[in-house]
mmCIF file with all atom_site columns, C-alpha atoms in Angstrom:
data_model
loop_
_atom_site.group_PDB
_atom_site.id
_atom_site.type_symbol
_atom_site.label_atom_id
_atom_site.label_alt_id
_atom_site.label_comp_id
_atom_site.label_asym_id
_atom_site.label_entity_id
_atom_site.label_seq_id
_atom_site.pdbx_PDB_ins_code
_atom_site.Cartn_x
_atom_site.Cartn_y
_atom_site.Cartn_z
_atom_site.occupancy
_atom_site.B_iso_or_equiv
_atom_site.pdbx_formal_charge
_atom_site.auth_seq_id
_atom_site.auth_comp_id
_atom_site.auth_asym_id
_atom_site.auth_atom_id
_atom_site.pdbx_PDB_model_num
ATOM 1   C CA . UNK R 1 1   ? 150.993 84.551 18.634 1.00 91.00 ? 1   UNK R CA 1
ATOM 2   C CA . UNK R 1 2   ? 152.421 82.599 21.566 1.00 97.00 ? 2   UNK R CA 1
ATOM 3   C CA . UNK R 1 3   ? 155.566 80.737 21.955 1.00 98.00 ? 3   UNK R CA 1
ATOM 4   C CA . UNK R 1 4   ? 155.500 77.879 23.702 1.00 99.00 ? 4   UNK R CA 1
ATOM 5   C CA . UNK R 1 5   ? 158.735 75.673 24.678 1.00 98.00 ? 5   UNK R CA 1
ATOM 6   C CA . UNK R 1 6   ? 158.379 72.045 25.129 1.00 98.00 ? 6   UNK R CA 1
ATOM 7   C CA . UNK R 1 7   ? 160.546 69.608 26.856 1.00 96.00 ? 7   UNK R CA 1
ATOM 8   C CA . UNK R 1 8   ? 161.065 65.862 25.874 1.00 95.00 ? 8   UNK R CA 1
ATOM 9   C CA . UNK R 1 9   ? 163.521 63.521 26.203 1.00 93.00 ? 9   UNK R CA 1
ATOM 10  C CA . UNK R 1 10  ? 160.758 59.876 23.627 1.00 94.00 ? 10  UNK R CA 1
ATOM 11  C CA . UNK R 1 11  ? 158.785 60.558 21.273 1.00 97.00 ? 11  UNK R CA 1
ATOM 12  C CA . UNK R 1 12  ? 156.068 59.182 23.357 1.00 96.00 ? 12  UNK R CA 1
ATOM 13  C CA . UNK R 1 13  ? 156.495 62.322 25.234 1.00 95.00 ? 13  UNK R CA 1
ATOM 14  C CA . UNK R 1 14  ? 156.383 64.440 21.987 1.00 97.00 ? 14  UNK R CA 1
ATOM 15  C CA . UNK R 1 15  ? 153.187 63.017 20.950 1.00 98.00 ? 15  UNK R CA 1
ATOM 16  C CA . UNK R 1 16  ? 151.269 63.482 24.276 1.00 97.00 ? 16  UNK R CA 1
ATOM 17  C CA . UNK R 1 17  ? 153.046 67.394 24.162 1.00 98.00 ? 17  UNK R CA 1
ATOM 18  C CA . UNK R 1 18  ? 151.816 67.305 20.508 1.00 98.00 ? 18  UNK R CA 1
ATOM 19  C CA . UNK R 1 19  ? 147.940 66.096 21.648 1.00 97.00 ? 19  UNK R CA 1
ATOM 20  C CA . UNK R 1 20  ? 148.053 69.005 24.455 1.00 97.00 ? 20  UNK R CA 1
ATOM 21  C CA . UNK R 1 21  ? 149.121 71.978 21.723 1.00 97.00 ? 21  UNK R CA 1
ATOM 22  C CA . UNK R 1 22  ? 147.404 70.902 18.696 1.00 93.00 ? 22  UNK R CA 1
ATOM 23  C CA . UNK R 1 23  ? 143.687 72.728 19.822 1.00 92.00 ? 23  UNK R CA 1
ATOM 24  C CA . UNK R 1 24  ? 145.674 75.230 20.947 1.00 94.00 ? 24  UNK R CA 1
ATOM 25  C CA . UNK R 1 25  ? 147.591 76.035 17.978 1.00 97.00 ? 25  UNK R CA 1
ATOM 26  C CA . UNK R 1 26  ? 147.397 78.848 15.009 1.00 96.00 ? 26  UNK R CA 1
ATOM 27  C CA . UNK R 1 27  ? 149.901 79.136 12.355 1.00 96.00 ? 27  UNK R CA 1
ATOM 28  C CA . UNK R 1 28  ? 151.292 82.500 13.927 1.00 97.00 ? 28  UNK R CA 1
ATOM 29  C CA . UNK R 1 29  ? 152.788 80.883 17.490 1.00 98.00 ? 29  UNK R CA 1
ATOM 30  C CA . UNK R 1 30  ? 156.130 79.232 17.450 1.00 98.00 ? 30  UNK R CA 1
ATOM 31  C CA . UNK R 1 31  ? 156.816 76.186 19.387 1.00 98.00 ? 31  UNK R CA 1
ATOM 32  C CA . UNK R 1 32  ? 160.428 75.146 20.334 1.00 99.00 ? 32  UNK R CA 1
ATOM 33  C CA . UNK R 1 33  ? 161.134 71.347 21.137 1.00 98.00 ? 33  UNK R CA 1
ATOM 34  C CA . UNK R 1 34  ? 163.835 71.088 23.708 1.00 98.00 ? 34  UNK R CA 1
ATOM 35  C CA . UNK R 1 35  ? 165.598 67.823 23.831 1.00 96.00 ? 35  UNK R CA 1
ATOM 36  C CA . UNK R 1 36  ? 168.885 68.481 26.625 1.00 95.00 ? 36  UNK R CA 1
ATOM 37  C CA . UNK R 1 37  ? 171.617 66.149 27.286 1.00 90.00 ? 37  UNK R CA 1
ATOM 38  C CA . UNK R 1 38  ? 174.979 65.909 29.518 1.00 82.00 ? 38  UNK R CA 1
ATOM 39  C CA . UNK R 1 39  ? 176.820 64.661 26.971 1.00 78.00 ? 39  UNK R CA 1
ATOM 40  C CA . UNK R 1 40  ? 180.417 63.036 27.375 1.00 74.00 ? 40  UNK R CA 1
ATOM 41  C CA . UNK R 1 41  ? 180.336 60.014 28.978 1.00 75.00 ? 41  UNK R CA 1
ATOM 42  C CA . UNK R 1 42  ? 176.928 60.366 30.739 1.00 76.00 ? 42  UNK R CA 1
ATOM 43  C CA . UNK R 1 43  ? 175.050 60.667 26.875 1.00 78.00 ? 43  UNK R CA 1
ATOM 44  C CA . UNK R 1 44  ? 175.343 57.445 24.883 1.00 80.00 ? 44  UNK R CA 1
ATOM 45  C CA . UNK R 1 45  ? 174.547 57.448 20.394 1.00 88.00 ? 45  UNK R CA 1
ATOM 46  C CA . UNK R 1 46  ? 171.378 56.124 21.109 1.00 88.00 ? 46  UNK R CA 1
ATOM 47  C CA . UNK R 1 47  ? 170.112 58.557 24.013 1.00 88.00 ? 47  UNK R CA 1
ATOM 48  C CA . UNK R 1 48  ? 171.446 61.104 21.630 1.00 88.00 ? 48  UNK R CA 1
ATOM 49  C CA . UNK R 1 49  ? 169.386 59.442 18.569 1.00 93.00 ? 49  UNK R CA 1
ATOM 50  C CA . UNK R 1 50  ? 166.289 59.289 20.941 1.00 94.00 ? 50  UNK R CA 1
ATOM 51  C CA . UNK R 1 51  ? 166.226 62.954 21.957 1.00 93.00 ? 51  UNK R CA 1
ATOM 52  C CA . UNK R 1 52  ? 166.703 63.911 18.386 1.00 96.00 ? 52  UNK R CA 1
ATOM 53  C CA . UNK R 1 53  ? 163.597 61.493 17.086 1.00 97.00 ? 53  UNK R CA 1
ATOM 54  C CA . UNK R 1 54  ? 161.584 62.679 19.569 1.00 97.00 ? 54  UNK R CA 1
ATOM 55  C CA . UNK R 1 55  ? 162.356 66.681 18.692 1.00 98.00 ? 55  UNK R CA 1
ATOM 56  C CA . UNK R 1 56  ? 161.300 65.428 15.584 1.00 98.00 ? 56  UNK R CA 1
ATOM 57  C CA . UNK R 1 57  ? 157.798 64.120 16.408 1.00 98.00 ? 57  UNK R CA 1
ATOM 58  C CA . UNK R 1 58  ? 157.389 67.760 17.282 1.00 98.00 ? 58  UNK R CA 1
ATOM 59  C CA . UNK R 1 59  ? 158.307 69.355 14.079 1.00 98.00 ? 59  UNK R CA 1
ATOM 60  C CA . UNK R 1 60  ? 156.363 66.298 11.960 1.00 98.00 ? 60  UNK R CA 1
ATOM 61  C CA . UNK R 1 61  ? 153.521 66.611 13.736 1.00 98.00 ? 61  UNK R CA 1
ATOM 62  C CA . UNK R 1 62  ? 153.098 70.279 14.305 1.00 98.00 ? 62  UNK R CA 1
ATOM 63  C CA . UNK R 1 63  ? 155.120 71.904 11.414 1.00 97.00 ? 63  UNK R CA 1
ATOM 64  C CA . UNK R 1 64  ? 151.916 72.411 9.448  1.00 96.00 ? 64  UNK R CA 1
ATOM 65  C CA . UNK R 1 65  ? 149.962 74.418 11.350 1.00 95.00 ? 65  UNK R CA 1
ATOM 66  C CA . UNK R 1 66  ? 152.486 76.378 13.480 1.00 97.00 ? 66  UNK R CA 1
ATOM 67  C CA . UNK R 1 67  ? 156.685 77.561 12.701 1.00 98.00 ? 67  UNK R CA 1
ATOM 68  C CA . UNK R 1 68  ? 158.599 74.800 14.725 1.00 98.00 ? 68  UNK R CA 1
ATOM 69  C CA . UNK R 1 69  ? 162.194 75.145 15.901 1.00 98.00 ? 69  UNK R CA 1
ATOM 70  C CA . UNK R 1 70  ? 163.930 72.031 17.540 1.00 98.00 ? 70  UNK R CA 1
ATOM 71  C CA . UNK R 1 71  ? 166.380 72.051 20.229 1.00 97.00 ? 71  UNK R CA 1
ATOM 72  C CA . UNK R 1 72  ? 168.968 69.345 21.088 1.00 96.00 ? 72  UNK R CA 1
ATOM 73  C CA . UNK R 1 73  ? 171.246 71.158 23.787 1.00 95.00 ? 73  UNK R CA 1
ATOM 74  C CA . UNK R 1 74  ? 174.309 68.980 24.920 1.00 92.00 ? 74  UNK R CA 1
ATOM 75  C CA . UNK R 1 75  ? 175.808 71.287 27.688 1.00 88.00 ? 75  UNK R CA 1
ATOM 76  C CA . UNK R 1 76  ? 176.178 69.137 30.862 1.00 86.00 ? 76  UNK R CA 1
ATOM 77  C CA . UNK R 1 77  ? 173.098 71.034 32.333 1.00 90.00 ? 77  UNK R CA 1
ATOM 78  C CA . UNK R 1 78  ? 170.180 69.656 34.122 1.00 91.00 ? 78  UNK R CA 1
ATOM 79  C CA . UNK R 1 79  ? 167.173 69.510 31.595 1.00 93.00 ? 79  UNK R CA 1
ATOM 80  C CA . UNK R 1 80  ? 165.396 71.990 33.976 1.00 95.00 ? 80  UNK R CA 1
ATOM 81  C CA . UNK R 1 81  ? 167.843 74.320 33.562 1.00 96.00 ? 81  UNK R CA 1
ATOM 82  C CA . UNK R 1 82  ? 168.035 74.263 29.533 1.00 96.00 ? 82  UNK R CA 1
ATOM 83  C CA . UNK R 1 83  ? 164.637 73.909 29.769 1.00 97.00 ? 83  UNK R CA 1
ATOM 84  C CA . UNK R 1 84  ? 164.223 77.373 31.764 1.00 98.00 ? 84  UNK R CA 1
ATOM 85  C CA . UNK R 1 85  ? 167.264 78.931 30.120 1.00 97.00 ? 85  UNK R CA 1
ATOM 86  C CA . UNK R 1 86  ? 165.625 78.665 26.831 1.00 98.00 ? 86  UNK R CA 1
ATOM 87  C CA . UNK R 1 87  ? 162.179 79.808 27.651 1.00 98.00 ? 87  UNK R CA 1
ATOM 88  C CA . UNK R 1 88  ? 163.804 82.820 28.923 1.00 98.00 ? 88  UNK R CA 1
ATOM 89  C CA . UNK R 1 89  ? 165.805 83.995 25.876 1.00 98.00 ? 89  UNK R CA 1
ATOM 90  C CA . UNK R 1 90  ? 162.572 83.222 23.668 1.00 98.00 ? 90  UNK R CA 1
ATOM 91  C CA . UNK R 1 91  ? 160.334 84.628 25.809 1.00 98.00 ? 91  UNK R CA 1
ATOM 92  C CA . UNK R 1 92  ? 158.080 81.805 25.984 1.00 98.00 ? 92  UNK R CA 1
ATOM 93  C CA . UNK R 1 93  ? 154.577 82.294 26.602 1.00 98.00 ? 93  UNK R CA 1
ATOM 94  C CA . UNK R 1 94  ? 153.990 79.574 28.023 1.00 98.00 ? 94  UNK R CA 1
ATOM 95  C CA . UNK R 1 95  ? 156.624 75.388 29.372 1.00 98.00 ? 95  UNK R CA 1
ATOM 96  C CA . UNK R 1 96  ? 154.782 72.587 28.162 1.00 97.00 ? 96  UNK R CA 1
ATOM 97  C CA . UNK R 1 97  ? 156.356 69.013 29.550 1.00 95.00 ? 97  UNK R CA 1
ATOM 98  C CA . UNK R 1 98  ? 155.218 65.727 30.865 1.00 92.00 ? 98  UNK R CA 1
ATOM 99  C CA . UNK R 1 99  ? 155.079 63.913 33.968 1.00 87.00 ? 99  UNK R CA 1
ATOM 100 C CA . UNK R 1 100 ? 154.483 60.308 34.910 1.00 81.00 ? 100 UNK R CA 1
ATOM 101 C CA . UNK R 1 101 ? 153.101 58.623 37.841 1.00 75.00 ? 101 UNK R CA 1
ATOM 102 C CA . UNK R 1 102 ? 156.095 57.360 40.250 1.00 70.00 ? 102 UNK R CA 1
ATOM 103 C CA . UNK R 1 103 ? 156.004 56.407 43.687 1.00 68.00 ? 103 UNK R CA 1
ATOM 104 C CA . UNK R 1 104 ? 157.342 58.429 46.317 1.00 67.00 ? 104 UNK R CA 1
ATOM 105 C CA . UNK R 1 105 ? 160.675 56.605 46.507 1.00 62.00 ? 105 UNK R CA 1
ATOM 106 C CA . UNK R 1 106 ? 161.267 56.958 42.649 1.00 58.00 ? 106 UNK R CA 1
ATOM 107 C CA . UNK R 1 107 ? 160.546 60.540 42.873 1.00 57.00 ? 107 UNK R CA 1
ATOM 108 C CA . UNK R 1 108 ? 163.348 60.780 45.695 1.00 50.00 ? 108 UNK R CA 1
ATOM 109 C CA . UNK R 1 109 ? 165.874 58.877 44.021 1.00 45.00 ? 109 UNK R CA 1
ATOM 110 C CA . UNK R 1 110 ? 165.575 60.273 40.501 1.00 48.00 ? 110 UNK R CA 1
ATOM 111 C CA . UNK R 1 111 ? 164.246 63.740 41.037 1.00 57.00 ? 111 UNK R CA 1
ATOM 112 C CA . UNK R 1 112 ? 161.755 65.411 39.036 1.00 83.00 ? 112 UNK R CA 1
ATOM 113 C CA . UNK R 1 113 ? 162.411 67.515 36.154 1.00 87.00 ? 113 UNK R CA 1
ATOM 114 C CA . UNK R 1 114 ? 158.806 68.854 36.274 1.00 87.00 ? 114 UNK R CA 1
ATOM 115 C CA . UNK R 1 115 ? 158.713 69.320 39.390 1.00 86.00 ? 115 UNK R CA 1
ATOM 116 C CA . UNK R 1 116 ? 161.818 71.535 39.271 1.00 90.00 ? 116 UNK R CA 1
ATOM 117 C CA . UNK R 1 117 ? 160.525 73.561 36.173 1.00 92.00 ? 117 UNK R CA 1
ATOM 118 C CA . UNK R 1 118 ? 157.603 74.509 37.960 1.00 90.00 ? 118 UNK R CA 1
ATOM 119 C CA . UNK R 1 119 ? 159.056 75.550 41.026 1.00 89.00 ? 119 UNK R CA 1
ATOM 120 C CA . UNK R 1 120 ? 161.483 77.515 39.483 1.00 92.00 ? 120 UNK R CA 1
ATOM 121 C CA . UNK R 1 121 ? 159.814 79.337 36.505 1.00 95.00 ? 121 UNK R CA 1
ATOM 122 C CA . UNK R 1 122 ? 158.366 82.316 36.263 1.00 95.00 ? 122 UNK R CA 1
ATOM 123 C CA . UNK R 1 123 ? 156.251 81.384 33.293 1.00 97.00 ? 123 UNK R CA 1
ATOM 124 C CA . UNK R 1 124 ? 152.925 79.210 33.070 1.00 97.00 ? 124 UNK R CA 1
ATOM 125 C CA . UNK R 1 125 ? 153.647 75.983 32.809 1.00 96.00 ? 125 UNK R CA 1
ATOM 126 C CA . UNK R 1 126 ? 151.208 72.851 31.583 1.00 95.00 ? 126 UNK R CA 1
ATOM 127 C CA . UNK R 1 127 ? 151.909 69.830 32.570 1.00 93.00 ? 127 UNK R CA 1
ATOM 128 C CA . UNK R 1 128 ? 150.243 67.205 30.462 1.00 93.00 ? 128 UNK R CA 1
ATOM 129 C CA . UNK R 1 129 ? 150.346 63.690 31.752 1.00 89.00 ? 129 UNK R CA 1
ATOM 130 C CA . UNK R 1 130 ? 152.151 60.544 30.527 1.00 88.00 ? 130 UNK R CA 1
ATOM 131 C CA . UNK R 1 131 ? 151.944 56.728 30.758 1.00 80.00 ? 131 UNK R CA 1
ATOM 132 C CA . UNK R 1 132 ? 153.272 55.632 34.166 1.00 62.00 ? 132 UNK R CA 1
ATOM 133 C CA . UNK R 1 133 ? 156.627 54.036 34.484 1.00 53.00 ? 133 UNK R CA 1
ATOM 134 C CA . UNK R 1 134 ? 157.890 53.176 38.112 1.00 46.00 ? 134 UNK R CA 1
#
């Protein structure tokens, strides 16, 4: 019975997360969509609207076959570091999150929040790909 913690931000993410877990799935693992946000003045209604739809693609789709627990953390963090945080206290089996194709100058300016989860966990981590956007 795993527990796996995934990390989106669209609900195109969530449903390319969703297609990764839903072989993988049996109705005794828990999955917990993480959706993290600054908040203040850095998070606007409709980022905030778009994390929580796309934590919601993850309980629609998958909240048949497996428990689901959604996530919307608004703490001034770095997503890599709710996303690690959380995987930690539920002693996640296993980081599931996406990356898209950038070029090198996108990846220096904006960073990487993959990138950042898999250098810095401890757990396996899948990274399932997404539709490019430069």
């Amino acid at each position: 019975m795993p527990t796996y913690v995934l990390g989106t931000d669209t609900v195109d993410t969530s449903a390319a997360l969703c297609d990764y877990l839903d072989d993988r799935l049996d109705p005794e693992d828990t999955v917990h969509a993480v959706n993290s946000l600054w908040g203040g003045s850095r998070t606007d209604a409709e980022t905030a609207r778009d994390g929580e739809d796309a934590i919601n693609v993850v309980q629609s789709r998958l909240g048949a076959r497996a428990t689901v627990e959604t996530h919307q953390f608004v703490r001034g963090n770095d997503p890599d570091e709710d996303l690690l945080a959380h995987a930690e206290a539920v002693d996640a089996d296993e980081l599931v999150v996406g990356v898209r194709k950038r070029n090198p100058t996108g990846k220096v300016v904006f960073g990487s929040t993959t990138q950042s989860v898999l250098l810095a966990s401890s757990r396996p981590v899948a990274v399932v790909p997404l539709d490019s956007a430069d």
